[in-house]
Amino acid sequence: MIELEGVPELIDPVMICAFEGWNDAGDAASTAVGHLDREWKGEVFAALDAEDYYDFQVNRPTVWLDGGVRKVTWPTTRLSVVRTGGDKPRDLVLVRGIEPSMRWRSFCNEILGFAHELGVEMVVVLGALLGDTPHTRPVPVSGVTSDPDLARSLDLEESRYEGPTGIVGILQESCTHAGVPAVSLWAAVPHYVSQPPNPKATLALLNRLEDLLELRIPLGELPEDARAWQLGVDQLAAEDSEVAEYVQSLEEARDTAELPEASGEAIAREFERYLRRRDGQPGPGGHASDSGVADSRDSYLRDPGSGRARPTRSTARDEPRDEPREESSDAAKAEPDGAAATGDGRPAGGAKPRGEEAGKAGRAEGRAEGEAERARRGEAEEDKAEQGPDQDAGREPGGSDGSDEDPADEADGNA
């Protein structure tokens, strides 16, 4: 029986799991859970017995020195707890380890035993897989569940996968059979840059986790790491013409596949997410939504299923808070078939293309300037009429005023 001593009573706990190995392409999933544990200073309260689940010839222990004393770290799975804080505090139970080598059913039962004792309301398992996706596009993150009711309530896909699976799939099914709501979030990592780490995929998983749990996650240096990673891959691809052509073909295939899905509803939904992050209160760790962190992550890491995005002309924090002109998320920038998102996040429906709208605006401005000019002319004519029928009535026919002496007469008098 599992006994937990020293663990306080948790508030609306959610268990988040990630495992190194087959389900962790680019170490994206395990790094995401490690980031949560580091940023929120998680405290380890339990560890599974390594003898029960790991083959030490596959996952070898490591030896290290602690003040001159040699110690051994065994490969295992550890559980820690963190409190997110904020206006609505919530506790997270973080499970991070290595995919077990054996006894998977016992392994899952032990994880579920901890979840039951801690009163966990939902289990979220993070994973990453290799896919035919270009590194220049937002990282696709899919949310799946085996529970039809959960799929409808959280706007997730109902799992239809058939084939070999890893510990992520087994743990999700174990949760479903035990009556524990479970969700899997999968990030697709470009197969031609599969070497870890992949901070862009890690950041995409954390963004999706924020949306799922409705909480704010302090990102630290992760957005800068993701940007540096993409620039590095860009340089490597530019040095090899074959790789550059292959990346271009992946981009075209991705854009063509996503264009039909870029509906006004999808654009509006992503725009609302952007506004929620920008205008929200400071999240855990003191990160405000308009601090620049949200801008950098939204600029290239969202994946709303939109078409090709236009380059950003300015960052969101340079714009007024109540009138976001240039949305940093790709969905808000993309406008396939003339669709656009209005300022309040609703789809514009049958909105005109930007060229035609700009032409109308130019013509309206011209008409306004013409009306203003005509008004100024009318005021001038009214002033002239009030001053008399002819201000030049006292002038001589030659054009000089009767009160002025003729220049010639003035010369004769001086002589």
CSV table of C-alpha atoms in Angstrom, one decimal:
chain,number,residue,atom,x,y,z
A,1,MET,CA,0.0,0.0,0.0
A,2,ILE,CA,1.3,3.5,-0.9
A,3,GLU,CA,1.7,5.8,2.1
A,4,LEU,CA,2.5,9.5,1.6
A,5,GLU,CA,4.0,11.3,4.5
A,6,GLY,CA,4.9,14.9,4.4
A,7,VAL,CA,2.7,15.7,1.4
A,8,PRO,CA,0.2,18.5,2.2
A,9,GLU,CA,-3.4,18.3,1.1
A,10,LEU,CA,-3.4,19.3,-2.6
A,11,ILE,CA,-5.7,21.8,-4.4
A,12,ASP,CA,-7.3,20.6,-7.6
A,13,PRO,CA,-4.3,18.5,-8.4
A,14,VAL,CA,-3.5,17.5,-12.0
A,15,MET,CA,-0.8,14.8,-12.7
A,16,ILE,CA,1.6,15.7,-15.6
A,17,CYS,CA,3.8,12.8,-16.8
A,18,ALA,CA,6.6,12.5,-19.3
A,19,PHE,CA,9.1,9.7,-20.0
A,20,GLU,CA,12.4,9.6,-21.8
A,21,GLY,CA,12.8,7.2,-24.6
A,22,TRP,CA,10.6,6.2,-27.6
A,23,ASN,CA,7.9,8.7,-26.8
A,24,ASP,CA,10.2,11.6,-26.3
A,25,ALA,CA,11.6,12.9,-29.7
A,26,GLY,CA,14.1,15.6,-29.2
A,27,ASP,CA,13.6,15.3,-25.4
A,28,ALA,CA,10.8,17.7,-25.8
A,29,ALA,CA,8.3,16.1,-23.4
A,30,SER,CA,10.7,15.3,-20.6
A,31,THR,CA,12.3,18.7,-20.9
A,32,ALA,CA,8.8,20.3,-20.5
A,33,VAL,CA,8.1,18.5,-17.2
A,34,GLY,CA,11.7,19.3,-16.1
A,35,HIS,CA,11.0,23.0,-16.8
A,36,LEU,CA,7.9,23.0,-14.7
A,37,ASP,CA,9.7,21.3,-11.8
A,38,ARG,CA,12.6,23.8,-12.0
A,39,GLU,CA,10.5,27.0,-12.4
A,40,TRP,CA,8.1,26.1,-9.6
A,41,LYS,CA,10.8,24.5,-7.4
A,42,GLY,CA,9.2,21.0,-7.1
A,43,GLU,CA,9.8,18.8,-4.1
A,44,VAL,CA,10.4,15.1,-4.8
A,45,PHE,CA,8.2,13.0,-2.5
A,46,ALA,CA,8.4,9.5,-4.0
A,47,ALA,CA,10.5,7.4,-6.4
A,48,LEU,CA,9.7,4.0,-7.9
A,49,ASP,CA,12.0,1.1,-7.2
A,50,ALA,CA,14.4,0.9,-10.1
A,51,GLU,CA,14.9,-2.9,-9.6
A,52,ASP,CA,11.2,-3.6,-10.6
A,53,TYR,CA,11.1,-1.8,-13.9
A,54,TYR,CA,14.5,-1.1,-15.5
A,55,ASP,CA,17.1,-3.1,-17.3
A,56,PHE,CA,20.4,-1.6,-16.1
A,57,GLN,CA,22.2,-2.9,-19.2
A,58,VAL,CA,19.9,-0.7,-21.3
A,59,ASN,CA,19.7,2.3,-18.8
A,60,ARG,CA,22.8,2.2,-16.8
A,61,PRO,CA,23.3,3.8,-13.4
A,62,THR,CA,25.7,6.7,-13.0
A,63,VAL,CA,28.4,7.2,-10.4
A,64,TRP,CA,29.3,10.7,-9.1
A,65,LEU,CA,31.2,12.4,-6.3
A,66,ASP,CA,29.5,14.3,-3.5
A,67,GLY,CA,32.2,16.0,-1.4
A,68,GLY,CA,34.7,13.2,-2.1
A,69,VAL,CA,32.1,10.5,-1.4
A,70,ARG,CA,31.1,8.3,-4.4
A,71,LYS,CA,27.4,7.9,-4.9
A,72,VAL,CA,25.2,6.0,-7.4
A,73,THR,CA,22.1,7.4,-9.2
A,74,TRP,CA,19.8,4.7,-10.4
A,75,PRO,CA,17.5,5.2,-13.4
A,76,THR,CA,14.0,5.5,-12.1
A,77,THR,CA,10.8,7.5,-12.2
A,78,ARG,CA,10.4,10.3,-9.6
A,79,LEU,CA,7.3,12.2,-8.4
A,80,SER,CA,7.3,15.8,-7.2
A,81,VAL,CA,4.6,18.3,-6.3
A,82,VAL,CA,4.5,22.0,-7.2
A,83,ARG,CA,2.0,24.8,-6.4
A,84,THR,CA,1.3,27.2,-9.2
A,85,GLY,CA,0.0,30.1,-7.1
A,86,GLY,CA,-1.7,33.1,-8.7
A,87,ASP,CA,-5.4,34.1,-8.2
A,88,LYS,CA,-6.5,30.4,-8.6
A,89,PRO,CA,-3.8,28.3,-7.1
A,90,ARG,CA,-3.6,24.7,-8.3
A,91,ASP,CA,-1.2,21.9,-7.5
A,92,LEU,CA,0.6,19.8,-10.1
A,93,VAL,CA,2.0,16.3,-9.5
A,94,LEU,CA,4.9,15.9,-11.8
A,95,VAL,CA,6.0,12.4,-12.9
A,96,ARG,CA,9.3,12.3,-14.8
A,97,GLY,CA,11.4,9.3,-15.6
A,98,ILE,CA,12.5,6.8,-18.2
A,99,GLU,CA,10.3,4.5,-20.1
A,100,PRO,CA,10.3,1.2,-18.1
A,101,SER,CA,12.0,-1.8,-19.6
A,102,MET,CA,9.5,-4.3,-18.2
A,103,ARG,CA,6.4,-4.8,-16.1
A,104,TRP,CA,4.5,-2.0,-17.7
A,105,ARG,CA,1.1,-2.9,-16.2
A,106,SER,CA,2.5,-2.9,-12.7
A,107,PHE,CA,4.3,0.4,-13.4
A,108,CYS,CA,1.0,2.0,-14.5
A,109,ASN,CA,-0.8,0.6,-11.5
A,110,GLU,CA,1.7,2.1,-9.2
A,111,ILE,CA,1.4,5.5,-10.9
A,112,LEU,CA,-2.4,5.3,-10.6
A,113,GLY,CA,-2.1,4.3,-6.9
A,114,PHE,CA,-0.3,7.7,-6.3
A,115,ALA,CA,-2.9,9.5,-8.3
A,116,HIS,CA,-5.7,7.9,-6.2
A,117,GLU,CA,-4.0,8.7,-2.9
A,118,LEU,CA,-3.4,12.3,-3.9
A,119,GLY,CA,-6.9,12.9,-5.3
A,120,VAL,CA,-5.7,13.7,-8.8
A,121,GLU,CA,-8.5,15.0,-11.0
A,122,MET,CA,-6.9,14.4,-14.4
A,123,VAL,CA,-3.7,12.9,-15.8
A,124,VAL,CA,-1.9,14.7,-18.7
A,125,VAL,CA,0.8,12.7,-20.5
A,126,LEU,CA,3.2,14.6,-22.7
A,127,GLY,CA,4.9,13.0,-25.7
A,128,ALA,CA,6.8,13.9,-28.8
A,129,LEU,CA,7.2,12.0,-32.1
A,130,LEU,CA,9.2,12.4,-35.3
A,131,GLY,CA,7.2,13.7,-38.2
A,132,ASP,CA,7.3,15.2,-41.7
A,133,THR,CA,7.0,18.8,-40.5
A,134,PRO,CA,9.2,21.8,-41.4
A,135,HIS,CA,11.2,23.5,-38.6
A,136,THR,CA,10.1,26.9,-40.1
A,137,ARG,CA,6.4,26.4,-39.2
A,138,PRO,CA,4.7,26.3,-35.8
A,139,VAL,CA,5.1,23.0,-34.1
A,140,PRO,CA,1.9,20.9,-34.4
A,141,VAL,CA,0.6,19.7,-31.0
A,142,SER,CA,-2.3,17.3,-31.0
A,143,GLY,CA,-4.4,16.6,-27.9
A,144,VAL,CA,-6.0,13.1,-27.8
A,145,THR,CA,-8.1,11.1,-25.3
A,146,SER,CA,-9.9,7.8,-25.3
A,147,ASP,CA,-12.9,9.3,-23.4
A,148,PRO,CA,-15.6,10.6,-25.8
A,149,ASP,CA,-17.1,12.9,-23.2
A,150,LEU,CA,-13.7,14.4,-22.4
A,151,ALA,CA,-13.0,14.9,-26.1
A,152,ARG,CA,-16.2,16.9,-26.5
A,153,SER,CA,-15.8,19.0,-23.3
A,154,LEU,CA,-12.1,19.9,-23.9
A,155,ASP,CA,-12.2,20.1,-27.7
A,156,LEU,CA,-9.8,17.2,-28.1
A,157,GLU,CA,-9.5,14.4,-30.7
A,158,GLU,CA,-10.7,11.0,-29.8
A,159,SER,CA,-7.9,8.5,-30.2
A,160,ARG,CA,-8.2,6.3,-33.3
A,161,TYR,CA,-4.6,5.1,-33.4
A,162,GLU,CA,-3.8,1.4,-34.1
A,163,GLY,CA,-0.3,0.0,-34.0
A,164,PRO,CA,2.8,-0.2,-31.7
A,165,THR,CA,2.7,2.1,-28.7
A,166,GLY,CA,4.8,3.2,-25.8
A,167,ILE,CA,4.4,3.8,-22.2
A,168,VAL,CA,2.4,7.0,-23.0
A,169,GLY,CA,-0.3,5.0,-24.8
A,170,ILE,CA,-0.3,2.3,-22.1
A,171,LEU,CA,-0.6,4.8,-19.2
A,172,GLN,CA,-3.5,6.7,-20.9
A,173,GLU,CA,-5.4,3.4,-21.5
A,174,SER,CA,-4.8,2.4,-17.9
A,175,CYS,CA,-6.2,5.7,-16.7
A,176,THR,CA,-9.3,5.3,-18.9
A,177,HIS,CA,-10.0,1.8,-17.6
A,178,ALA,CA,-9.5,3.0,-14.0
A,179,GLY,CA,-12.0,5.8,-14.6
A,180,VAL,CA,-9.4,8.6,-14.3
A,181,PRO,CA,-9.7,11.3,-17.0
A,182,ALA,CA,-6.6,11.2,-19.1
A,183,VAL,CA,-5.2,13.3,-22.0
A,184,SER,CA,-2.1,13.0,-24.2
A,185,LEU,CA,-0.4,16.0,-25.8
A,186,TRP,CA,1.8,15.1,-28.7
A,187,ALA,CA,4.3,17.5,-30.4
A,188,ALA,CA,5.6,16.7,-33.9
A,189,VAL,CA,9.4,17.1,-34.2
A,190,PRO,CA,11.1,17.5,-37.7
A,191,HIS,CA,12.7,14.1,-38.3
A,192,TYR,CA,15.7,15.8,-40.1
A,193,VAL,CA,16.6,17.6,-36.9
A,194,SER,CA,15.7,15.0,-34.3
A,195,GLN,CA,18.8,15.5,-32.0
A,196,PRO,CA,17.9,16.8,-28.6
A,197,PRO,CA,17.2,19.3,-27.3
A,198,ASN,CA,14.4,20.9,-29.2
A,199,PRO,CA,13.2,23.9,-27.2
A,200,LYS,CA,10.7,25.0,-29.9
A,201,ALA,CA,8.8,21.7,-29.4
A,202,THR,CA,9.1,22.0,-25.6
A,203,LEU,CA,7.6,25.5,-25.8
A,204,ALA,CA,4.8,24.3,-28.0
A,205,LEU,CA,3.8,21.6,-25.4
A,206,LEU,CA,3.9,24.2,-22.6
A,207,ASN,CA,1.7,26.5,-24.6
A,208,ARG,CA,-0.9,23.8,-25.2
A,209,LEU,CA,-0.7,22.8,-21.6
A,210,GLU,CA,-1.5,26.4,-20.6
A,211,ASP,CA,-4.6,26.3,-22.8
A,212,LEU,CA,-5.7,22.9,-21.5
A,213,LEU,CA,-5.3,23.7,-17.8
A,214,GLU,CA,-6.1,27.5,-18.0
A,215,LEU,CA,-3.0,28.5,-16.1
A,216,ARG,CA,0.1,30.6,-16.8
A,217,ILE,CA,3.5,29.0,-16.9
A,218,PRO,CA,6.7,31.0,-16.4
A,219,LEU,CA,8.9,30.4,-19.4
A,220,GLY,CA,12.2,31.8,-18.3
A,221,GLU,CA,14.8,31.7,-21.2
A,222,LEU,CA,12.9,29.1,-23.2
A,223,PRO,CA,11.6,31.5,-25.9
A,224,GLU,CA,15.1,32.8,-26.5
A,225,ASP,CA,16.4,29.2,-26.7
A,226,ALA,CA,13.7,28.3,-29.2
A,227,ARG,CA,14.5,31.3,-31.4
A,228,ALA,CA,18.2,30.5,-31.3
A,229,TRP,CA,17.5,26.9,-32.2
A,230,GLN,CA,15.4,27.9,-35.2
A,231,LEU,CA,18.1,30.3,-36.5
A,232,GLY,CA,20.7,27.6,-36.1
A,233,VAL,CA,18.7,25.1,-38.2
A,234,ASP,CA,18.0,27.8,-40.8
A,235,GLN,CA,21.7,28.3,-41.2
A,236,LEU,CA,22.4,24.6,-41.5
A,237,ALA,CA,19.6,24.2,-44.1
A,238,ALA,CA,20.9,27.1,-46.1
A,239,GLU,CA,24.3,25.5,-46.4
A,240,ASP,CA,22.9,22.4,-48.2
A,241,SER,CA,20.8,22.9,-51.3
A,242,GLU,CA,19.2,19.5,-51.1
A,243,VAL,CA,18.1,20.1,-47.5
A,244,ALA,CA,16.8,23.6,-48.4
A,245,GLU,CA,14.7,22.1,-51.3
A,246,TYR,CA,13.3,19.4,-49.0
A,247,VAL,CA,12.4,21.9,-46.3
A,248,GLN,CA,10.6,24.0,-49.0
A,249,SER,CA,8.6,21.0,-50.2
A,250,LEU,CA,7.6,20.3,-46.6
A,251,GLU,CA,6.5,23.9,-46.2
A,252,GLU,CA,4.4,23.7,-49.4
A,253,ALA,CA,2.8,20.5,-48.3
A,254,ARG,CA,2.0,21.8,-44.8
A,255,ASP,CA,0.5,25.1,-46.1
A,256,THR,CA,-1.6,23.3,-48.7
A,257,ALA,CA,-2.9,20.8,-46.1
A,258,GLU,CA,-3.8,23.5,-43.5
A,259,LEU,CA,-5.3,26.1,-45.8
A,260,PRO,CA,-8.8,24.5,-45.9
A,261,GLU,CA,-8.8,24.3,-42.0
A,262,ALA,CA,-8.0,28.0,-41.6
A,263,SER,CA,-11.7,29.0,-41.1
A,264,GLY,CA,-12.9,32.2,-39.6
A,265,GLU,CA,-13.8,30.3,-36.4
A,266,ALA,CA,-10.3,28.9,-36.0
A,267,ILE,CA,-8.8,32.4,-36.5
A,268,ALA,CA,-11.1,33.9,-34.0
A,269,ARG,CA,-10.4,31.2,-31.5
A,270,GLU,CA,-6.7,31.7,-31.8
A,271,PHE,CA,-7.1,35.5,-31.6
A,272,GLU,CA,-9.0,35.1,-28.3
A,273,ARG,CA,-6.2,33.0,-26.9
A,274,TYR,CA,-3.8,35.8,-27.9
A,275,LEU,CA,-5.9,38.5,-26.1
A,276,ARG,CA,-6.3,36.2,-23.0
A,277,ARG,CA,-2.5,36.0,-22.7
A,278,ARG,CA,-1.9,39.7,-23.5
A,279,ASP,CA,-4.6,41.3,-21.2
A,280,GLY,CA,-4.4,38.7,-18.4
A,281,GLN,CA,-3.0,39.3,-14.9
A,282,PRO,CA,0.6,38.5,-14.1
A,283,GLY,CA,1.0,34.7,-14.0
A,284,PRO,CA,3.0,32.5,-11.7
A,285,GLY,CA,6.5,33.7,-11.3
A,286,GLY,CA,5.5,37.3,-11.9
A,287,HIS,CA,5.3,37.0,-15.7
A,288,ALA,CA,2.8,39.4,-17.1
A,289,SER,CA,1.1,38.6,-20.3
A,290,ASP,CA,2.4,41.7,-22.0
A,291,SER,CA,6.0,41.3,-20.7
A,292,GLY,CA,7.3,40.2,-24.1
A,293,VAL,CA,7.5,36.6,-23.3
A,294,ALA,CA,4.0,35.9,-24.6
A,295,ASP,CA,4.8,37.9,-27.7
A,296,SER,CA,7.9,35.9,-28.5
A,297,ARG,CA,6.3,32.6,-28.0
A,298,ASP,CA,3.1,33.4,-29.9
A,299,SER,CA,5.0,34.8,-32.9
A,300,TYR,CA,6.0,31.5,-34.2
A,301,LEU,CA,5.1,28.7,-31.9
A,302,ARG,CA,1.3,28.5,-32.1
A,303,ASP,CA,-0.4,25.9,-34.4
A,304,PRO,CA,-4.0,26.8,-35.0
A,305,GLY,CA,-4.2,25.1,-38.4
A,306,SER,CA,-3.9,28.4,-40.3
A,307,GLY,CA,-2.4,29.0,-43.7
A,308,ARG,CA,0.8,30.8,-44.6
A,309,ALA,CA,1.4,33.6,-42.2
A,310,ARG,CA,2.5,37.1,-43.1
A,311,PRO,CA,5.7,38.4,-41.3
A,312,THR,CA,5.0,40.5,-38.2
A,313,ARG,CA,5.5,44.2,-38.7
A,314,SER,CA,5.6,45.1,-35.0
A,315,THR,CA,5.5,43.4,-31.6
A,316,ALA,CA,2.3,43.3,-29.7
A,317,ARG,CA,3.7,45.2,-26.8
A,318,ASP,CA,4.3,48.3,-29.0
A,319,GLU,CA,0.6,48.5,-29.7
A,320,PRO,CA,-2.1,50.0,-27.4
A,321,ARG,CA,-3.5,47.4,-25.0
A,322,ASP,CA,-7.1,47.9,-26.0
A,323,GLU,CA,-6.5,47.9,-29.8
A,324,PRO,CA,-4.2,45.1,-30.8
A,325,ARG,CA,-3.4,45.9,-34.5
A,326,GLU,CA,-0.8,43.2,-35.3
A,327,GLU,CA,-1.6,39.9,-33.7
A,328,SER,CA,1.6,37.9,-32.9
A,329,SER,CA,-0.1,34.5,-33.3
A,330,ASP,CA,0.0,32.9,-36.8
A,331,ALA,CA,-3.7,32.3,-36.8
A,332,ALA,CA,-4.5,36.0,-36.3
A,333,LYS,CA,-2.1,37.0,-39.0
A,334,ALA,CA,-3.2,34.5,-41.6
A,335,GLU,CA,-6.1,35.5,-43.8
A,336,PRO,CA,-6.9,32.8,-46.3
A,337,ASP,CA,-9.7,33.6,-48.8
A,338,GLY,CA,-10.1,37.1,-47.4
A,339,ALA,CA,-11.2,35.9,-43.9
A,340,ALA,CA,-10.0,38.0,-41.0
A,341,ALA,CA,-10.5,38.4,-37.3
A,342,THR,CA,-12.2,41.6,-36.1
A,343,GLY,CA,-10.8,43.6,-33.2
A,344,ASP,CA,-13.0,41.8,-30.7
A,345,GLY,CA,-11.9,38.4,-31.8
A,346,ARG,CA,-15.0,37.5,-34.0
A,347,PRO,CA,-14.5,36.4,-37.6
A,348,ALA,CA,-15.2,39.1,-40.1
A,349,GLY,CA,-17.1,36.6,-42.2
A,350,GLY,CA,-17.4,38.0,-45.7
A,351,ALA,CA,-14.7,40.6,-45.2
A,352,LYS,CA,-13.3,42.3,-48.3
A,353,PRO,CA,-9.7,41.7,-49.3
A,354,ARG,CA,-7.2,44.1,-47.8
A,355,GLY,CA,-6.5,45.8,-51.2
A,356,GLU,CA,-10.1,46.6,-51.8
A,357,GLU,CA,-10.6,47.8,-48.2
A,358,ALA,CA,-7.5,50.0,-48.5
A,359,GLY,CA,-8.9,51.5,-51.7
A,360,LYS,CA,-12.2,52.3,-50.1
A,361,ALA,CA,-10.4,53.9,-47.2
A,362,GLY,CA,-8.3,56.1,-49.6
A,363,ARG,CA,-11.4,57.2,-51.5
A,364,ALA,CA,-13.3,58.0,-48.3
A,365,GLU,CA,-10.3,60.1,-47.1
A,366,GLY,CA,-10.2,61.9,-50.4
A,367,ARG,CA,-13.9,62.8,-50.2
A,368,ALA,CA,-13.5,64.0,-46.6
A,369,GLU,CA,-10.6,66.3,-47.7
A,370,GLY,CA,-12.7,67.7,-50.6
A,371,GLU,CA,-15.6,68.5,-48.3
A,372,ALA,CA,-13.3,70.3,-45.9
A,373,GLU,CA,-11.8,72.4,-48.7
A,374,ARG,CA,-15.2,73.4,-50.0
A,375,ALA,CA,-16.3,74.4,-46.4
A,376,ARG,CA,-13.2,76.6,-46.1
A,377,ARG,CA,-14.0,78.3,-49.4
A,378,GLY,CA,-17.6,79.0,-48.3
A,379,GLU,CA,-16.4,80.6,-45.1
A,380,ALA,CA,-14.0,82.8,-47.0
A,381,GLU,CA,-16.8,84.0,-49.4
A,382,GLU,CA,-19.1,84.8,-46.4
A,383,ASP,CA,-16.4,86.9,-44.8
A,384,LYS,CA,-15.9,88.8,-48.0
A,385,ALA,CA,-19.6,89.5,-48.3
A,386,GLU,CA,-19.9,90.9,-44.7
A,387,GLN,CA,-17.0,93.4,-45.4
A,388,GLY,CA,-19.0,95.2,-48.1
A,389,PRO,CA,-19.9,94.9,-51.8
A,390,ASP,CA,-16.4,96.0,-52.9
A,391,GLN,CA,-13.4,96.9,-50.7
A,392,ASP,CA,-11.7,98.5,-53.7
A,393,ALA,CA,-14.4,101.1,-54.2
A,394,GLY,CA,-12.2,103.9,-52.9
A,395,ARG,CA,-9.4,103.1,-55.3
A,396,GLU,CA,-8.6,105.1,-58.5
A,397,PRO,CA,-9.3,103.5,-61.8
A,398,GLY,CA,-5.6,103.0,-62.1
A,399,GLY,CA,-5.8,100.8,-59.1
A,400,SER,CA,-4.4,103.2,-56.4
A,401,ASP,CA,-6.3,104.2,-53.3
A,402,GLY,CA,-7.7,107.7,-53.4
A,403,SER,CA,-6.1,108.5,-50.0
A,404,ASP,CA,-2.6,107.9,-51.4
A,405,GLU,CA,-0.8,110.5,-53.4
A,406,ASP,CA,0.5,109.7,-56.8
A,407,PRO,CA,4.2,108.9,-56.8
A,408,ALA,CA,4.8,111.4,-59.6
A,409,ASP,CA,3.0,114.3,-57.7
A,410,GLU,CA,5.2,113.5,-54.6
A,411,ALA,CA,8.3,113.8,-56.7
A,412,ASP,CA,7.3,117.3,-58.1
A,413,GLY,CA,6.5,118.6,-54.6
A,414,ASN,CA,9.9,117.6,-53.4
A,415,ALA,CA,11.5,119.3,-56.3
